[in-house]
Coordinates of C-alpha atoms in Angstrom, one line a residue:
M1 CA 0.0 0.0 0.0
R2 CA 1.1 3.5 -0.7
S3 CA 2.0 5.6 2.3
L4 CA 0.5 9.0 3.1
S5 CA 1.9 11.8 0.9
R6 CA 4.5 14.0 2.5
P7 CA 2.2 17.0 3.1
A8 CA -0.5 14.7 4.5
L9 CA 2.0 12.9 6.7
A10 CA 3.3 16.2 8.0
L11 CA -0.2 17.4 8.9
A12 CA -1.0 14.1 10.6
V13 CA 2.1 14.3 12.7
A14 CA 1.3 17.9 13.6
A15 CA -2.2 16.9 14.6
V16 CA -0.7 14.3 17.0
L17 CA 1.7 16.7 18.4
T18 CA -0.9 19.4 19.1
T19 CA -3.5 17.2 20.8
S20 CA -4.7 18.1 24.3
P21 CA -3.7 15.9 27.2
A22 CA -7.1 14.3 27.3
R23 CA -7.0 10.6 26.7
A24 CA -8.2 9.4 23.3
D25 CA -10.4 6.8 24.8
A26 CA -12.1 9.2 27.4
K27 CA -15.8 8.3 27.4
T28 CA -18.3 10.8 26.0
T29 CA -21.9 10.7 25.1
G30 CA -23.0 11.8 21.6
F31 CA -22.5 11.0 17.9
I32 CA -20.0 11.5 15.1
R33 CA -21.7 12.8 12.0
V34 CA -19.9 12.5 8.6
D35 CA -20.6 12.4 4.9
Q36 CA -21.3 8.6 4.5
V37 CA -20.3 8.7 0.8
G38 CA -16.9 10.3 1.2
F39 CA -14.4 12.7 -0.3
T40 CA -11.8 13.1 -3.0
P41 CA -8.2 13.1 -1.9
A42 CA -7.7 16.8 -2.4
E43 CA -11.0 18.0 -0.9
S44 CA -11.4 19.6 2.4
K45 CA -12.9 17.0 4.7
H46 CA -14.9 17.7 7.9
A47 CA -17.0 15.7 10.3
Y48 CA -18.8 16.8 13.5
L49 CA -18.8 15.5 17.1
M50 CA -22.2 16.2 18.6
T51 CA -21.9 15.6 22.4
T52 CA -23.2 16.3 25.8
G53 CA -19.7 16.9 27.2
T54 CA -16.4 18.4 26.5
T55 CA -14.1 17.7 23.6
V56 CA -12.0 14.5 23.3
R57 CA -9.2 13.6 20.9
F58 CA -10.3 11.8 17.8
T59 CA -8.6 9.2 15.6
V60 CA -9.3 7.9 12.1
V61 CA -8.9 4.2 11.4
D62 CA -8.7 2.4 8.1
S63 CA -10.6 -0.8 7.1
Q64 CA -8.0 -2.9 9.0
G65 CA -8.5 -0.9 12.2
R66 CA -5.1 0.9 11.9
T67 CA -4.9 4.5 13.1
V68 CA -4.1 6.8 10.2
L69 CA -4.8 10.2 11.6
T70 CA -5.1 11.7 15.1
G71 CA -6.3 15.1 16.0
T72 CA -8.0 17.5 18.3
P73 CA -11.5 18.8 17.5
G74 CA -11.9 22.5 16.6
A75 CA -13.6 25.1 18.7
D76 CA -17.2 24.4 19.9
R77 CA -19.6 25.6 17.2
G78 CA -22.5 25.9 19.6
T79 CA -25.6 24.2 20.9
W80 CA -27.7 22.0 18.7
N81 CA -30.4 21.4 21.3
T82 CA -30.7 21.1 25.1
K83 CA -29.6 17.4 25.0
Y84 CA -26.6 18.0 22.8
P85 CA -25.2 21.4 23.8
H86 CA -21.8 21.0 22.0
V87 CA -20.9 20.5 18.4
Y88 CA -17.2 20.2 17.5
P89 CA -15.8 20.1 14.0
L90 CA -13.3 17.4 13.1
D91 CA -10.8 18.4 10.4
L92 CA -9.9 15.3 8.3
S93 CA -8.3 17.2 5.4
A94 CA -4.9 15.7 6.0
L95 CA -6.3 12.3 5.1
E96 CA -5.6 11.8 1.4
R97 CA -4.9 8.1 0.9
P98 CA -7.7 6.3 -1.0
G99 CA -9.6 3.8 1.2
S100 CA -12.4 3.2 3.7
Y101 CA -12.3 4.9 7.1
K102 CA -14.1 5.4 10.4
I103 CA -13.7 8.1 13.0
K104 CA -13.4 7.3 16.7
A105 CA -13.7 9.6 19.7
G106 CA -14.4 8.9 23.3
G107 CA -15.8 5.5 22.7
L108 CA -17.9 6.7 19.7
T109 CA -17.5 5.4 16.2
S110 CA -18.7 7.1 13.0
P111 CA -20.3 5.5 10.0
E112 CA -17.8 4.5 7.3
F113 CA -16.8 6.9 4.6
R114 CA -14.4 6.7 1.6
I115 CA -11.5 8.6 0.2
A116 CA -11.5 8.0 -3.6
P117 CA -11.2 9.8 -6.9
A118 CA -14.1 12.0 -8.1
A119 CA -15.5 9.2 -10.2
Q120 CA -16.9 7.6 -7.0
F121 CA -19.7 10.2 -7.0
A122 CA -21.0 8.5 -10.2
V123 CA -22.3 5.7 -8.0
P124 CA -24.9 7.7 -6.0
A125 CA -25.6 9.7 -9.2
A126 CA -26.5 6.4 -10.9
K127 CA -28.7 5.5 -8.0
A128 CA -30.5 8.9 -8.3
L129 CA -31.0 8.1 -12.0
A130 CA -32.4 4.6 -11.1
F131 CA -35.1 6.4 -9.0
F132 CA -36.5 7.9 -12.2
A133 CA -36.9 4.5 -13.7
A134 CA -39.0 3.5 -10.6
Q135 CA -41.1 6.7 -11.2
R136 CA -41.9 6.0 -14.8
D137 CA -45.6 6.0 -15.7
G138 CA -47.3 4.6 -18.8
A139 CA -46.4 1.6 -20.9
D140 CA -42.7 2.1 -20.9
V141 CA -41.9 1.1 -17.3
R142 CA -38.9 -0.8 -16.0
P143 CA -39.7 -3.5 -13.5
G144 CA -36.6 -2.8 -11.4
E145 CA -36.4 -3.7 -7.7
L146 CA -40.1 -2.6 -7.2
G147 CA -41.5 -5.0 -9.9
R148 CA -43.1 -2.1 -11.7
R149 CA -45.9 -2.8 -14.2
P150 CA -47.5 -0.6 -16.9
S151 CA -49.8 2.0 -15.4
H152 CA -52.3 4.7 -16.3
L153 CA -52.7 3.6 -19.9
N154 CA -56.0 5.4 -19.9
D155 CA -54.0 8.6 -20.0
R156 CA -53.7 7.9 -23.7
A157 CA -57.2 9.3 -24.1
A158 CA -57.5 11.8 -21.3
I159 CA -60.3 14.4 -21.2
V160 CA -59.4 18.1 -20.9
Y161 CA -61.2 20.0 -18.1
E162 CA -61.5 23.6 -17.0
W163 CA -59.4 24.5 -13.9
P164 CA -61.3 23.4 -10.8
T165 CA -62.4 25.8 -8.0
F166 CA -60.9 25.0 -4.7
T167 CA -62.5 25.5 -1.3
G168 CA -59.6 27.7 -0.2
P169 CA -56.2 29.0 -1.2
D170 CA -54.2 26.4 0.8
T171 CA -56.2 23.3 0.0
D172 CA -56.6 20.9 -2.9
V173 CA -60.2 20.0 -2.0
I174 CA -62.4 20.8 -5.0
Q175 CA -65.6 22.8 -4.7
G176 CA -68.4 21.3 -6.9
G177 CA -67.5 19.3 -9.9
L178 CA -65.2 19.4 -13.0
T179 CA -66.3 20.9 -16.3
R180 CA -65.2 19.3 -19.5
I181 CA -63.8 21.7 -22.2
G182 CA -61.9 19.5 -24.6
G183 CA -61.6 16.3 -26.4
R184 CA -59.3 13.4 -25.7
V185 CA -55.5 13.9 -25.7
D186 CA -52.6 11.5 -25.2
V187 CA -50.7 12.3 -22.0
E188 CA -49.5 8.8 -21.3
G189 CA -45.9 8.4 -20.0
G190 CA -43.7 10.7 -18.0
W191 CA -42.8 10.3 -14.4
F192 CA -44.9 10.4 -11.2
D193 CA -44.1 13.6 -9.4
A194 CA -43.4 12.3 -5.9
G195 CA -44.8 9.6 -3.7
D196 CA -48.2 9.9 -5.4
Y197 CA -49.2 9.6 -9.1
L198 CA -49.8 13.1 -10.3
K199 CA -47.8 14.5 -13.2
F200 CA -46.8 18.1 -13.7
T201 CA -45.2 19.9 -16.7
H202 CA -43.7 22.5 -14.3
I203 CA -41.8 19.8 -12.5
L204 CA -40.9 17.5 -15.4
A205 CA -39.5 20.4 -17.5
Y206 CA -37.2 21.3 -14.6
V207 CA -36.1 17.7 -14.1
D208 CA -35.6 17.0 -17.8
T209 CA -33.6 20.2 -18.2
L210 CA -31.2 19.1 -15.4
M211 CA -31.0 15.6 -17.0
W212 CA -30.0 17.0 -20.4
A213 CA -27.6 19.4 -18.6
A214 CA -26.0 16.4 -16.8
R215 CA -25.8 14.6 -20.2
R216 CA -24.0 17.6 -21.7
D217 CA -21.8 18.6 -18.9
G218 CA -19.9 15.3 -18.7
G219 CA -18.8 12.9 -16.0
P220 CA -18.8 9.1 -16.0
L221 CA -22.6 8.9 -15.9
A222 CA -23.3 11.3 -18.7
A223 CA -24.1 8.8 -21.4
G224 CA -26.4 6.8 -19.1
V225 CA -28.6 9.8 -18.6
T226 CA -29.8 9.9 -22.2
A227 CA -32.4 7.1 -22.1
E228 CA -34.1 8.6 -19.0
A229 CA -33.9 12.2 -20.4
R230 CA -35.5 11.0 -23.6
H231 CA -38.3 9.3 -21.7
G232 CA -39.1 12.7 -20.0
L233 CA -38.9 14.6 -23.3
R234 CA -41.3 12.3 -25.0
W235 CA -43.9 13.2 -22.4
L236 CA -43.2 16.9 -22.7
D237 CA -43.7 16.5 -26.5
K238 CA -47.1 15.2 -25.7
M239 CA -47.9 18.0 -23.3
W240 CA -47.0 20.6 -25.8
D241 CA -49.3 20.6 -28.8
E242 CA -47.3 22.7 -31.2
K243 CA -50.1 22.8 -33.9
S244 CA -52.7 24.4 -31.6
K245 CA -50.1 26.1 -29.4
T246 CA -51.5 24.5 -26.3
L247 CA -49.4 23.5 -23.3
Y248 CA -51.0 21.0 -20.9
I249 CA -49.8 21.3 -17.4
Q250 CA -51.2 18.5 -15.2
V251 CA -52.6 15.0 -15.2
G252 CA -54.8 14.0 -12.3
I253 CA -56.2 15.8 -9.2
G254 CA -54.9 15.8 -5.7
A255 CA -58.1 15.5 -3.7
G256 CA -61.7 14.9 -4.3
N257 CA -64.5 17.4 -3.8
E258 CA -66.1 18.6 -0.5
E259 CA -69.3 17.0 -1.4
G260 CA -67.6 13.6 -1.4
T261 CA -68.9 12.6 -4.9
F262 CA -65.5 11.8 -6.2
A263 CA -62.0 11.1 -4.9
G264 CA -58.6 12.3 -5.9
D265 CA -55.1 10.8 -6.1
H266 CA -54.2 11.6 -2.5
D267 CA -57.3 9.9 -1.1
V268 CA -56.4 6.4 -1.9
W269 CA -53.2 4.3 -1.1
R270 CA -52.7 1.8 -3.9
L271 CA -50.5 0.5 -6.7
P272 CA -50.7 2.6 -9.8
E273 CA -51.5 -0.3 -12.1
A274 CA -54.8 -0.7 -10.3
D275 CA -56.1 2.7 -11.4
D276 CA -57.1 1.9 -15.0
H277 CA -59.6 -0.8 -13.8
D278 CA -60.8 0.9 -10.6
T279 CA -64.6 0.9 -10.8
G280 CA -65.1 1.8 -7.2
E281 CA -67.7 4.4 -6.2
G282 CA -66.3 8.0 -6.7
R283 CA -63.2 6.7 -8.4
Q284 CA -64.0 8.1 -11.9
Y285 CA -61.1 10.6 -11.8
I286 CA -58.7 8.0 -10.6
R287 CA -59.7 5.6 -13.4
N288 CA -59.8 8.3 -16.1
R289 CA -57.6 11.1 -15.0
P290 CA -58.4 14.6 -16.1
V291 CA -55.8 16.8 -17.9
F292 CA -55.6 20.6 -17.6
R293 CA -54.0 23.2 -19.8
A294 CA -52.0 26.3 -19.1
A295 CA -54.1 28.6 -21.3
A296 CA -56.6 28.4 -24.1
P297 CA -55.2 27.3 -27.5
G298 CA -53.0 30.0 -29.0
E299 CA -53.0 32.2 -25.9
K300 CA -49.8 33.3 -24.2
I301 CA -48.4 30.9 -21.6
S302 CA -47.1 31.6 -18.1
P303 CA -43.4 32.6 -18.7
N304 CA -42.0 30.2 -16.1
L305 CA -43.5 27.3 -17.9
A306 CA -42.6 28.5 -21.4
G307 CA -39.0 29.3 -20.4
R308 CA -38.2 26.0 -18.6
T309 CA -40.0 23.8 -21.1
A310 CA -38.3 25.4 -24.0
A311 CA -35.0 24.9 -22.2
A312 CA -35.5 21.2 -22.0
F313 CA -36.1 20.9 -25.8
A314 CA -33.2 23.2 -26.5
L315 CA -30.8 21.4 -24.2
A316 CA -31.7 18.1 -25.9
A317 CA -31.0 19.8 -29.3
Q318 CA -27.5 20.6 -28.0
V319 CA -26.5 17.0 -27.6
E320 CA -28.7 15.1 -30.1
P321 CA -26.3 13.5 -32.6
D322 CA -28.9 13.4 -35.4
R323 CA -28.9 17.0 -36.6
K324 CA -32.3 16.7 -38.3
I325 CA -33.8 15.7 -35.0
A326 CA -31.9 18.4 -33.2
R327 CA -33.3 21.0 -35.6
N328 CA -36.8 19.8 -34.9
L329 CA -36.2 20.0 -31.2
L330 CA -34.9 23.5 -31.6
D331 CA -38.0 24.5 -33.6
Q332 CA -40.2 23.1 -30.8
A333 CA -38.3 25.1 -28.2
A334 CA -38.5 28.2 -30.3
T335 CA -42.3 28.0 -30.7
L336 CA -42.8 27.4 -27.0
Y337 CA -40.5 30.2 -26.0
A338 CA -42.3 32.7 -28.3
Q339 CA -45.6 31.9 -26.5
A340 CA -44.4 33.2 -23.2
K341 CA -46.6 35.8 -21.5
T342 CA -44.1 38.5 -20.3
T343 CA -46.4 41.4 -19.7
N344 CA -49.2 41.6 -17.1
V345 CA -47.9 38.3 -15.9
G346 CA -49.9 38.0 -12.6
Q347 CA -49.8 34.8 -10.6
L348 CA -47.6 32.2 -12.3
V349 CA -49.1 28.9 -13.5
T350 CA -47.5 25.8 -11.9
S351 CA -50.0 23.3 -10.7
L352 CA -53.7 23.0 -9.6
P353 CA -53.9 24.1 -6.9
F354 CA -51.1 26.7 -7.1
A355 CA -50.3 26.0 -3.4
F356 CA -48.7 22.7 -4.4
Y357 CA -45.8 24.6 -6.1
P358 CA -46.1 28.4 -5.3
E359 CA -43.4 29.8 -7.6
S360 CA -42.9 33.5 -7.8
A361 CA -39.8 34.0 -10.0
W362 CA -40.0 33.7 -13.8
R363 CA -37.3 35.8 -15.4
D364 CA -34.7 33.2 -14.6
D365 CA -36.8 30.7 -16.6
M366 CA -36.8 33.0 -19.6
E367 CA -33.0 33.6 -19.2
L368 CA -32.5 29.8 -19.1
G369 CA -34.7 29.2 -22.1
G370 CA -33.0 32.0 -24.1
A371 CA -29.5 30.8 -23.2
Q372 CA -30.3 27.2 -24.2
L373 CA -31.9 28.3 -27.5
A374 CA -28.8 30.4 -28.3
L375 CA -26.4 27.6 -27.6
A376 CA -28.4 25.1 -29.6
A377 CA -28.7 27.5 -32.5
K378 CA -25.0 28.2 -32.4
R379 CA -24.3 24.5 -32.6
L380 CA -26.7 24.0 -35.6
G381 CA -25.7 27.2 -37.5
D382 CA -29.2 28.7 -37.0
H383 CA -29.4 32.4 -37.9
R384 CA -31.7 33.1 -34.9
A385 CA -28.9 32.4 -32.4
G386 CA -27.9 36.1 -31.9
A387 CA -31.5 37.2 -31.2
W388 CA -31.9 34.5 -28.5
L389 CA -28.7 35.5 -26.9
E390 CA -29.9 39.1 -26.7
Q391 CA -33.2 37.9 -25.2
A392 CA -31.4 35.8 -22.6
A393 CA -29.2 38.7 -21.6
H394 CA -32.3 40.9 -21.4
W395 CA -34.0 38.5 -19.0
A396 CA -30.9 38.0 -17.0
G397 CA -30.8 41.8 -16.5
E398 CA -34.4 41.8 -15.5
Y399 CA -33.8 38.9 -13.1
L400 CA -30.9 40.8 -11.4
A401 CA -33.1 43.9 -11.1
H402 CA -36.2 42.3 -9.8
E403 CA -35.7 38.8 -8.5
A404 CA -32.1 38.2 -7.4
G405 CA -31.1 37.8 -3.8
G406 CA -33.9 35.7 -2.5
D407 CA -33.2 32.1 -3.3
T408 CA -30.6 29.7 -4.6
L409 CA -30.6 26.9 -7.1
N410 CA -33.7 24.7 -6.8
L411 CA -37.1 24.1 -8.4
Y412 CA -38.2 27.7 -7.9
D413 CA -35.0 29.5 -9.0
V414 CA -32.9 28.2 -11.9
S415 CA -30.8 31.3 -12.4
A416 CA -27.5 29.6 -11.4
L417 CA -27.7 27.2 -14.3
A418 CA -29.0 30.0 -16.5
H419 CA -26.2 32.4 -15.6
R420 CA -23.5 29.8 -16.2
D421 CA -24.9 28.8 -19.6
L422 CA -25.4 32.4 -20.6
I423 CA -21.7 33.0 -19.8
L424 CA -20.8 30.1 -22.0
A425 CA -22.9 31.6 -24.8
L426 CA -21.4 35.1 -24.4
R427 CA -17.9 33.6 -24.6
S428 CA -18.9 31.5 -27.6
F429 CA -20.4 34.4 -29.5
G430 CA -17.8 37.0 -28.4
T431 CA -20.7 39.5 -28.1
R432 CA -20.4 42.6 -26.0
G433 CA -22.8 45.5 -25.2
L434 CA -25.8 43.4 -24.2
A435 CA -27.9 43.9 -21.1
V436 CA -25.5 42.0 -18.9
G437 CA -21.9 40.9 -19.1
E438 CA -20.0 38.0 -17.7
Q439 CA -19.0 39.8 -14.6
D440 CA -22.6 40.6 -13.7
L441 CA -23.5 37.0 -13.9
I442 CA -20.5 35.7 -12.0
A443 CA -21.2 38.3 -9.3
D444 CA -24.7 36.9 -8.9
L445 CA -23.5 33.3 -8.7
K446 CA -21.2 34.4 -5.9
A447 CA -24.0 36.3 -4.2
Q448 CA -26.1 33.1 -4.3
L449 CA -23.3 31.2 -2.7
E450 CA -23.0 33.9 -0.1
I451 CA -26.6 33.4 0.9
G452 CA -25.8 29.9 1.8
A453 CA -22.4 30.7 3.3
T454 CA -23.9 33.4 5.5
R455 CA -26.5 31.0 6.8
A456 CA -23.8 28.3 7.4
T457 CA -21.4 30.5 9.4
P458 CA -23.3 30.4 12.7
D459 CA -24.8 27.0 12.2
P460 CA -23.3 24.1 14.2
F461 CA -23.2 21.8 11.2
Q462 CA -22.4 24.6 8.7
A463 CA -25.6 24.0 6.7
G464 CA -26.2 26.5 3.9
A465 CA -29.9 25.5 3.5
D466 CA -32.7 26.5 5.9
Y467 CA -33.6 23.1 7.4
A468 CA -36.7 24.5 9.2
Q469 CA -38.4 25.1 5.8
F470 CA -39.4 22.8 3.0
D471 CA -36.8 21.6 0.5
A472 CA -33.7 21.8 2.7
V473 CA -32.0 18.8 1.0
P474 CA -32.5 19.9 -2.6
H475 CA -31.3 23.4 -1.6
A476 CA -28.1 21.7 -0.2
F477 CA -27.5 19.9 -3.4
G478 CA -28.3 23.1 -5.3
L479 CA -25.5 24.9 -3.4
T480 CA -23.1 22.0 -4.1
A481 CA -23.9 22.4 -7.9
T482 CA -23.6 26.2 -7.8
A483 CA -20.2 26.0 -6.2
R484 CA -19.1 23.9 -9.1
L485 CA -20.8 26.2 -11.7
Y486 CA -19.2 29.3 -10.1
R487 CA -15.7 27.9 -10.2
S488 CA -16.1 26.7 -13.8
V489 CA -16.7 30.2 -15.1
S490 CA -14.7 32.3 -12.5
G491 CA -11.8 30.1 -11.8
D492 CA -12.2 31.0 -8.2
P493 CA -12.0 28.0 -5.7
A494 CA -13.1 30.1 -2.7
Y495 CA -16.4 28.1 -2.4
D496 CA -15.1 24.6 -3.1
A497 CA -15.0 23.7 0.6
F498 CA -18.4 25.2 1.2
G499 CA -19.9 23.1 -1.6
T500 CA -18.3 20.0 -0.2
R501 CA -19.8 20.6 3.2
Q502 CA -23.3 21.0 1.7
R503 CA -23.0 17.7 -0.1
G504 CA -21.7 16.2 3.2
W505 CA -24.7 17.6 5.1
A506 CA -27.1 15.9 2.7
F507 CA -25.2 12.6 3.0
G508 CA -25.0 12.4 6.8
A509 CA -23.0 15.2 8.3
N510 CA -26.2 16.6 9.8
P511 CA -27.7 16.5 13.3
W512 CA -29.7 13.4 12.5
G513 CA -26.8 11.5 11.0
V514 CA -29.0 10.5 8.1
S515 CA -28.1 10.2 4.4
F516 CA -31.3 11.6 2.7
M517 CA -30.8 9.5 -0.4
V518 CA -32.3 6.0 -0.1
G519 CA -29.7 3.3 -0.4
V520 CA -26.7 5.5 -0.1
G521 CA -24.7 5.5 3.1
E522 CA -24.7 3.3 6.2
N523 CA -27.6 5.1 7.8
A524 CA -29.9 6.3 5.0
E525 CA -33.6 7.2 4.8
R526 CA -35.6 3.9 5.4
C527 CA -39.3 4.6 5.3
P528 CA -40.1 6.9 2.3
H529 CA -43.6 8.3 1.9
H530 CA -44.0 6.5 -1.4
Q531 CA -46.9 4.2 -2.3
V532 CA -45.1 1.7 -4.5
A533 CA -42.1 1.4 -2.3
N534 CA -44.3 1.0 0.8
L535 CA -46.6 -1.6 -0.7
K536 CA -43.9 -3.6 -2.5
G537 CA -41.0 -3.1 -0.1
R538 CA -40.0 -4.7 3.2
A539 CA -41.8 -3.6 6.3
D540 CA -38.8 -3.8 8.6
G541 CA -37.4 -0.5 7.3
R542 CA -33.9 -2.0 7.4
H543 CA -33.9 -3.0 3.7
P544 CA -35.5 0.0 1.9
M545 CA -36.6 -0.2 -1.7
L546 CA -36.6 2.9 -3.9
T547 CA -32.9 3.2 -4.3
G548 CA -31.7 6.7 -5.2
A549 CA -34.8 8.5 -4.0
V550 CA -34.0 11.9 -2.4
V551 CA -36.4 13.0 0.4
N552 CA -37.2 16.5 1.7
G553 CA -35.3 15.9 5.0
P554 CA -35.8 18.0 8.1
N555 CA -38.6 20.5 8.2
S556 CA -40.2 22.9 10.6
A557 CA -41.0 21.2 13.9
D558 CA -44.4 23.0 13.8
L559 CA -45.5 20.8 10.9
F560 CA -45.4 17.8 13.2
A561 CA -47.1 19.4 16.2
D562 CA -50.4 17.5 15.5
G563 CA -48.7 14.2 15.0
L564 CA -48.4 12.1 11.8
G565 CA -52.0 11.0 11.6
G566 CA -53.2 7.5 11.0
H567 CA -52.2 4.9 8.5
F568 CA -54.2 4.1 5.4
D569 CA -55.7 0.6 5.7
E570 CA -53.5 -0.6 2.9
M571 CA -50.4 1.1 4.2
V572 CA -47.5 -1.1 5.5
R573 CA -46.4 0.3 8.8
C574 CA -42.8 1.6 8.5
P575 CA -41.1 1.6 11.0
P576 CA -43.1 -1.4 12.2
D577 CA -42.9 -0.3 15.8
G578 CA -43.9 3.2 15.0
M579 CA -41.0 4.6 17.1
D580 CA -39.4 7.9 16.1
R581 CA -35.7 7.2 16.2
Y582 CA -34.8 10.8 15.6
E583 CA -36.9 12.7 18.1
E584 CA -34.0 13.4 20.4
F585 CA -32.2 15.3 17.6
T586 CA -35.0 17.9 17.1
G587 CA -33.4 21.3 17.4
R588 CA -33.3 24.8 16.2
G589 CA -36.9 24.6 15.1
A590 CA -36.4 21.6 12.8
R591 CA -37.5 18.0 13.0
Y592 CA -36.9 14.9 10.9
V593 CA -39.1 11.9 11.1
D594 CA -38.4 8.7 9.1
D595 CA -41.9 7.3 8.9
V596 CA -44.0 6.3 5.9
R597 CA -46.7 8.8 7.1
S598 CA -44.2 11.7 7.3
W599 CA -44.8 13.4 4.0
Q600 CA -43.3 16.6 5.5
A601 CA -39.9 14.9 5.8
S602 CA -39.7 11.5 4.1
E603 CA -41.5 12.0 0.8
P604 CA -39.2 11.8 -2.2
A605 CA -39.7 14.0 -5.3
D606 CA -38.5 14.1 -8.8
D607 CA -37.0 17.6 -8.4
F608 CA -35.1 16.5 -5.3
A609 CA -33.4 13.6 -7.2
A610 CA -32.8 15.7 -10.3
I611 CA -30.7 18.4 -8.5
A612 CA -28.8 15.7 -6.6
L613 CA -28.1 13.9 -9.9
Y614 CA -26.9 17.1 -11.5
A615 CA -24.7 18.1 -8.5
L616 CA -23.2 14.6 -8.3
T617 CA -22.6 14.6 -12.1
L618 CA -20.6 17.9 -11.8
T619 CA -18.8 16.5 -8.8
S620 CA -17.8 13.3 -10.6
S621 CA -16.4 15.1 -13.6
P622 CA -12.6 15.3 -13.8

């Protein structure tokens, strides 16, 4: 075996020489939290000792139990909760030799982690991709570990309905009935959105855009993304009727109506292949799912939808080897992009009800769509490239003026990817004098990273996402991706360590010690709020099925104040004893519950897995 490099050996020796006189085996109560996937040799590497007592010396041992590093924890980063008043950072950066390791301190032992080249991150990325195969709907399903079967074939002849009226702004309960306004359309295929069976253009366009970006931006997994990205694009092609200029936005309804005359998707716990033949009372909209459109045929479309859906087609055009097909994809993107409603926008269109996905920013979507159109047109020698570049720069400037500073890369703000790709387009064209320049965009990428870094500075676990709100885990992966995007265009490595810590937080270096990707890490999410996984998986929770699913993670403790509610009659109890193994780690207003009923924390979603896939693809690239 190769010995430690000289710099690493020197640091290791220094760590030993500077330890406190406390004994290495002094007993302490607590836990060691670490990224359960691992690090590359050159990355900064940190873990955390969460404890009731004072600091103790730590050691790192290899797979043979040999000590390879000894050190003293850093300064106390503060209280997590009343039970664990101390959190100490453990600097492992001197460890560079590839292998498998564990950390020991005061009688505590961490989960295992690895030091390996960047290609190791293709493994969890491949698992995230496998999740989408499990989410497939329609005829083209893959059996996989869940034994999936074709589902919702009745979507091939779905009836178009008027938008329903809901009983309130924060509910999906429908008032009255549904009104038919259109003939039958084919909306079969796509992916289920989350643990239920609804399908949304708003979500799928974002997911497919990230998939095509992962395909384009390289890494060991890049080629493997193509089949799944094409599956998503086929469904988007169905949802966009280019001839009539109609964009369909949703298949299915969440809940039934207040009168109780029909049920919705969330009212029944079942396998999806049962729906086509469900003749139960009130199940008419589960058997024959309604479809809804963004606007009347030919009318302008909410700009967030137009921008991100156009981006998916244009990104596919950038990598499609058949240039004739690529030109057709570009034309589809162009027609969609031109339908965007960019004046008197009002409330954006995302889903029905809007409360499911309450997006407020849209100029970033238009920037993203314009940048992808320009890059695709440049590749194909299309004369419209310059005009799209100008439009992308215009919308980037409008974003910086009106929407910047409030969010970071996730489902609701795609500006980080838009900025990076617009920079690539500006460099490719060599154009100057547009509404924004490279430095404006680089500055905003840095500002977004600063949002996370400012939040991380006082946090005991250096989390850049707000874990007392929805979508903490995808925000963490978004920050990981943004750090990579920023460095790729700026050359500045200042946020590399920050990005690594956010990835680590999502994979176990958090107060709960959980990897929030199913099947990744020694202690990963076990009981996802997902119907197929629950009904076809194992009830003990120790052998989860739904590999690669990424869950919401911790959320506001207030959301759990009234308990988790009861189980559906058909639901397999997970965990079987109903015990909350993570209750003692509730802190700073946040709670995580690994229970099949815990939609607030344990429900996976397509957009969560997509940003994880993209972040890991960037990380796995040379």
